[in-house]
Amino acid sequence: MKRDFLDISDYSSEEIQDLLDLAIRLKKEYFEKGNPPLFKGKVLAMIFQKPSLRTRISFDMAMRHLGGDALYISPNEIGLGKRESIADVARVLSGYVQAIMARVFDHEHVVELARWASVPVINGLSDYSHPCQAMADALTIIERFGNRKGINVTFVGDGNNVAVSLSQVCAKLGWNFTFAGPEGYDMPPKAVALLHEIARQTGSAIRFLRDPHQAVRGAQVIYTDTWTSMGQEEEAARREQVFPPYQVNAQLVSEADPEVIVMHCLPAHRGQELTDEVADGPHSVIFPQAHNRLHAQKAILARLFDVA
Ligand code: CP
Ligand code: NVA
């Protein structure tokens, strides 16, 4: 049966670890030996309902490096669910390409695509989750702290798609996850319930706090993201009133573990959720983290194509 990559929670801890091991191997090969033609004859369709730099280019390059190809489909082009039903788009594309990656507003749309496509479907970000980002994040954390349990990861800010997937990858890998954000901007209850369920199996400690200072104490990773995600633009002014106490600045970073790394999925709104000083400072790993999208996604694609 074909497999999709819609959410971290769909994969077991062992499968997540396997994907990360493969990403590490493919990254090493890329820098030391060049690229094996694993994806020869494979084409990835990339449907975007929202803008993208990292997701678009890293998926495109992942396909090209390994001998395959990628097609960019812009928001206006196919009118997913408008010009044509999602079920019909999925079934038509399945005859042309070997996998589909989609960035959508409504998470249900990527689920619906996967339901009807006979080829693997990858969630390239939805309003609910961003699992490809979380795989690159985990790879970045492992590169810094090694492959071990008990790493303390703190997400400061909005309980958004990036927070949901990050929390799940942490729990799957036995890392402790703390969330700190303002009231009214918590992770969706469904994601919180799922997170506790995963953590029960792996022994991760999960905390939801309001105080960012308490949340970063002992943190080896501080993670933040935009206060206003794509699709929430009309809430931006209100969010800019609520979120400033959650800015990741030099003071907050100084309250964490001395070895702390600061992460951000990007794009960053410098001066809002993250100061320039921190983004460009010694604790920041935001660019290696962005580059790891390439390697993590090669591993996801290779497993879905069943070629590695
Ligand atoms: N982090 C991330 O997904 O970036 P893009 O929106 O540029 O793809
Ligand atoms: N939370 C952000 C992530 C962007 C990569 C958004 O959805 O806009």
PDB file of N, CA, C and O in Angstrom, residues 161-190:
ATOM      1  N   ASN A 161       1.245  25.685  13.148  1.00  0.00           N
ATOM      2  CA  ASN A 161       1.607  24.477  12.406  1.00  0.00           C
ATOM      3  C   ASN A 161       3.033  23.983  12.714  1.00  0.00           C
ATOM      4  O   ASN A 161       3.277  22.780  12.863  1.00  0.00           O
ATOM      5  N   VAL A 162       3.970  24.931  12.813  1.00  0.00           N
ATOM      6  CA  VAL A 162       5.373  24.569  13.064  1.00  0.00           C
ATOM      7  C   VAL A 162       5.521  24.016  14.487  1.00  0.00           C
ATOM      8  O   VAL A 162       6.209  23.010  14.708  1.00  0.00           O
ATOM      9  N   ALA A 163       4.838  24.648  15.440  1.00  0.00           N
ATOM     10  CA  ALA A 163       4.878  24.173  16.834  1.00  0.00           C
ATOM     11  C   ALA A 163       4.296  22.765  16.932  1.00  0.00           C
ATOM     12  O   ALA A 163       4.849  21.897  17.636  1.00  0.00           O
ATOM     13  N   VAL A 164       3.210  22.516  16.235  1.00  0.00           N
ATOM     14  CA  VAL A 164       2.564  21.196  16.292  1.00  0.00           C
ATOM     15  C   VAL A 164       3.520  20.109  15.796  1.00  0.00           C
ATOM     16  O   VAL A 164       3.734  19.092  16.465  1.00  0.00           O
ATOM     17  N   SER A 165       4.118  20.319  14.647  1.00  0.00           N
ATOM     18  CA  SER A 165       4.989  19.263  14.098  1.00  0.00           C
ATOM     19  C   SER A 165       6.277  19.126  14.910  1.00  0.00           C
ATOM     20  O   SER A 165       6.764  18.007  15.120  1.00  0.00           O
ATOM     21  N   LEU A 166       6.811  20.252  15.373  1.00  0.00           N
ATOM     22  CA  LEU A 166       8.014  20.188  16.213  1.00  0.00           C
ATOM     23  C   LEU A 166       7.723  19.388  17.487  1.00  0.00           C
ATOM     24  O   LEU A 166       8.515  18.523  17.881  1.00  0.00           O
ATOM     25  N   SER A 167       6.586  19.675  18.105  1.00  0.00           N
ATOM     26  CA  SER A 167       6.257  18.980  19.362  1.00  0.00           C
ATOM     27  C   SER A 167       6.170  17.477  19.117  1.00  0.00           C
ATOM     28  O   SER A 167       6.629  16.675  19.931  1.00  0.00           O
ATOM     29  N   GLN A 168       5.604  17.111  17.981  1.00  0.00           N
ATOM     30  CA  GLN A 168       5.438  15.675  17.690  1.00  0.00           C
ATOM     31  C   GLN A 168       6.779  14.997  17.447  1.00  0.00           C
ATOM     32  O   GLN A 168       7.005  13.875  17.916  1.00  0.00           O
ATOM     33  N   VAL A 169       7.665  15.659  16.725  1.00  0.00           N
ATOM     34  CA  VAL A 169       8.962  15.009  16.460  1.00  0.00           C
ATOM     35  C   VAL A 169       9.752  14.885  17.763  1.00  0.00           C
ATOM     36  O   VAL A 169      10.432  13.873  18.000  1.00  0.00           O
ATOM     37  N   CYS A 170       9.641  15.901  18.618  1.00  0.00           N
ATOM     38  CA  CYS A 170      10.326  15.833  19.923  1.00  0.00           C
ATOM     39  C   CYS A 170       9.811  14.631  20.718  1.00  0.00           C
ATOM     40  O   CYS A 170      10.600  13.835  21.245  1.00  0.00           O
ATOM     41  N   ALA A 171       8.507  14.517  20.807  1.00  0.00           N
ATOM     42  CA  ALA A 171       7.928  13.424  21.596  1.00  0.00           C
ATOM     43  C   ALA A 171       8.285  12.065  20.994  1.00  0.00           C
ATOM     44  O   ALA A 171       8.585  11.118  21.720  1.00  0.00           O
ATOM     45  N   LYS A 172       8.266  11.965  19.678  1.00  0.00           N
ATOM     46  CA  LYS A 172       8.620  10.687  19.026  1.00  0.00           C
ATOM     47  C   LYS A 172      10.052  10.283  19.356  1.00  0.00           C
ATOM     48  O   LYS A 172      10.364   9.097  19.447  1.00  0.00           O
ATOM     49  N   LEU A 173      10.940  11.278  19.505  1.00  0.00           N
ATOM     50  CA  LEU A 173      12.360  10.980  19.721  1.00  0.00           C
ATOM     51  C   LEU A 173      12.745  10.976  21.195  1.00  0.00           C
ATOM     52  O   LEU A 173      13.919  10.873  21.537  1.00  0.00           O
ATOM     53  N   GLY A 174      11.752  11.119  22.080  1.00  0.00           N
ATOM     54  CA  GLY A 174      12.049  11.074  23.512  1.00  0.00           C
ATOM     55  C   GLY A 174      12.677  12.348  24.031  1.00  0.00           C
ATOM     56  O   GLY A 174      13.387  12.337  25.042  1.00  0.00           O
ATOM     57  N   TRP A 175      12.444  13.476  23.349  1.00  0.00           N
ATOM     58  CA  TRP A 175      12.924  14.770  23.828  1.00  0.00           C
ATOM     59  C   TRP A 175      11.814  15.444  24.627  1.00  0.00           C
ATOM     60  O   TRP A 175      10.626  15.186  24.405  1.00  0.00           O
ATOM     61  N   ASN A 176      12.218  16.313  25.551  1.00  0.00           N
ATOM     62  CA  ASN A 176      11.229  17.028  26.372  1.00  0.00           C
ATOM     63  C   ASN A 176      10.801  18.293  25.638  1.00  0.00           C
ATOM     64  O   ASN A 176      11.645  19.025  25.112  1.00  0.00           O
ATOM     65  N   PHE A 177       9.504  18.545  25.621  1.00  0.00           N
ATOM     66  CA  PHE A 177       8.982  19.680  24.851  1.00  0.00           C
ATOM     67  C   PHE A 177       8.205  20.617  25.760  1.00  0.00           C
ATOM     68  O   PHE A 177       7.291  20.191  26.468  1.00  0.00           O
ATOM     69  N   THR A 178       8.607  21.878  25.740  1.00  0.00           N
ATOM     70  CA  THR A 178       7.894  22.915  26.493  1.00  0.00           C
ATOM     71  C   THR A 178       7.371  23.957  25.513  1.00  0.00           C
ATOM     72  O   THR A 178       8.116  24.379  24.610  1.00  0.00           O
ATOM     73  N   PHE A 179       6.122  24.335  25.701  1.00  0.00           N
ATOM     74  CA  PHE A 179       5.524  25.398  24.884  1.00  0.00           C
ATOM     75  C   PHE A 179       5.248  26.590  25.786  1.00  0.00           C
ATOM     76  O   PHE A 179       4.716  26.423  26.885  1.00  0.00           O
ATOM     77  N   ALA A 180       5.583  27.782  25.330  1.00  0.00           N
ATOM     78  CA  ALA A 180       5.196  28.995  26.062  1.00  0.00           C
ATOM     79  C   ALA A 180       4.600  29.992  25.088  1.00  0.00           C
ATOM     80  O   ALA A 180       5.259  30.411  24.120  1.00  0.00           O
ATOM     81  N   GLY A 181       3.359  30.364  25.324  1.00  0.00           N
ATOM     82  CA  GLY A 181       2.694  31.339  24.462  1.00  0.00           C
ATOM     83  C   GLY A 181       1.545  31.979  25.208  1.00  0.00           C
ATOM     84  O   GLY A 181       1.158  31.519  26.284  1.00  0.00           O
ATOM     85  N   PRO A 182       0.991  33.049  24.624  1.00  0.00           N
ATOM     86  CA  PRO A 182      -0.093  33.765  25.304  1.00  0.00           C
ATOM     87  C   PRO A 182      -1.411  33.010  25.220  1.00  0.00           C
ATOM     88  O   PRO A 182      -1.626  32.214  24.299  1.00  0.00           O
ATOM     89  N   GLU A 183      -2.274  33.302  26.187  1.00  0.00           N
ATOM     90  CA  GLU A 183      -3.601  32.690  26.212  1.00  0.00           C
ATOM     91  C   GLU A 183      -4.346  33.021  24.917  1.00  0.00           C
ATOM     92  O   GLU A 183      -4.243  34.135  24.395  1.00  0.00           O
ATOM     93  N   GLY A 184      -5.040  32.041  24.391  1.00  0.00           N
ATOM     94  CA  GLY A 184      -5.797  32.267  23.157  1.00  0.00           C
ATOM     95  C   GLY A 184      -5.030  31.851  21.915  1.00  0.00           C
ATOM     96  O   GLY A 184      -5.580  31.865  20.808  1.00  0.00           O
ATOM     97  N   TYR A 185      -3.747  31.517  22.074  1.00  0.00           N
ATOM     98  CA  TYR A 185      -2.925  31.148  20.919  1.00  0.00           C
ATOM     99  C   TYR A 185      -2.224  29.805  21.149  1.00  0.00           C
ATOM    100  O   TYR A 185      -1.088  29.588  20.733  1.00  0.00           O
ATOM    101  N   ASP A 186      -2.927  28.924  21.844  1.00  0.00           N
ATOM    102  CA  ASP A 186      -2.369  27.604  22.135  1.00  0.00           C
ATOM    103  C   ASP A 186      -2.439  26.683  20.923  1.00  0.00           C
ATOM    104  O   ASP A 186      -3.176  26.948  19.973  1.00  0.00           O
ATOM    105  N   MET A 187      -1.719  25.592  20.994  1.00  0.00           N
ATOM    106  CA  MET A 187      -1.823  24.569  19.960  1.00  0.00           C
ATOM    107  C   MET A 187      -3.242  23.997  19.972  1.00  0.00           C
ATOM    108  O   MET A 187      -3.884  23.974  21.017  1.00  0.00           O
ATOM    109  N   PRO A 188      -3.755  23.518  18.820  1.00  0.00           N
ATOM    110  CA  PRO A 188      -5.118  22.980  18.792  1.00  0.00           C
ATOM    111  C   PRO A 188      -5.267  21.810  19.783  1.00  0.00           C
ATOM    112  O   PRO A 188      -4.325  21.015  19.936  1.00  0.00           O
ATOM    113  N   PRO A 189      -6.425  21.706  20.448  1.00  0.00           N
ATOM    114  CA  PRO A 189      -6.633  20.636  21.433  1.00  0.00           C
ATOM    115  C   PRO A 189      -6.340  19.239  20.873  1.00  0.00           C
ATOM    116  O   PRO A 189      -5.768  18.399  21.573  1.00  0.00           O
ATOM    117  N   LYS A 190      -6.675  19.018  19.619  1.00  0.00           N
ATOM    118  CA  LYS A 190      -6.398  17.718  18.993  1.00  0.00           C
ATOM    119  C   LYS A 190      -4.882  17.421  18.997  1.00  0.00           C
ATOM    120  O   LYS A 190      -4.443  16.303  19.287  1.00  0.00           O
TER     121      LYS A 190
END
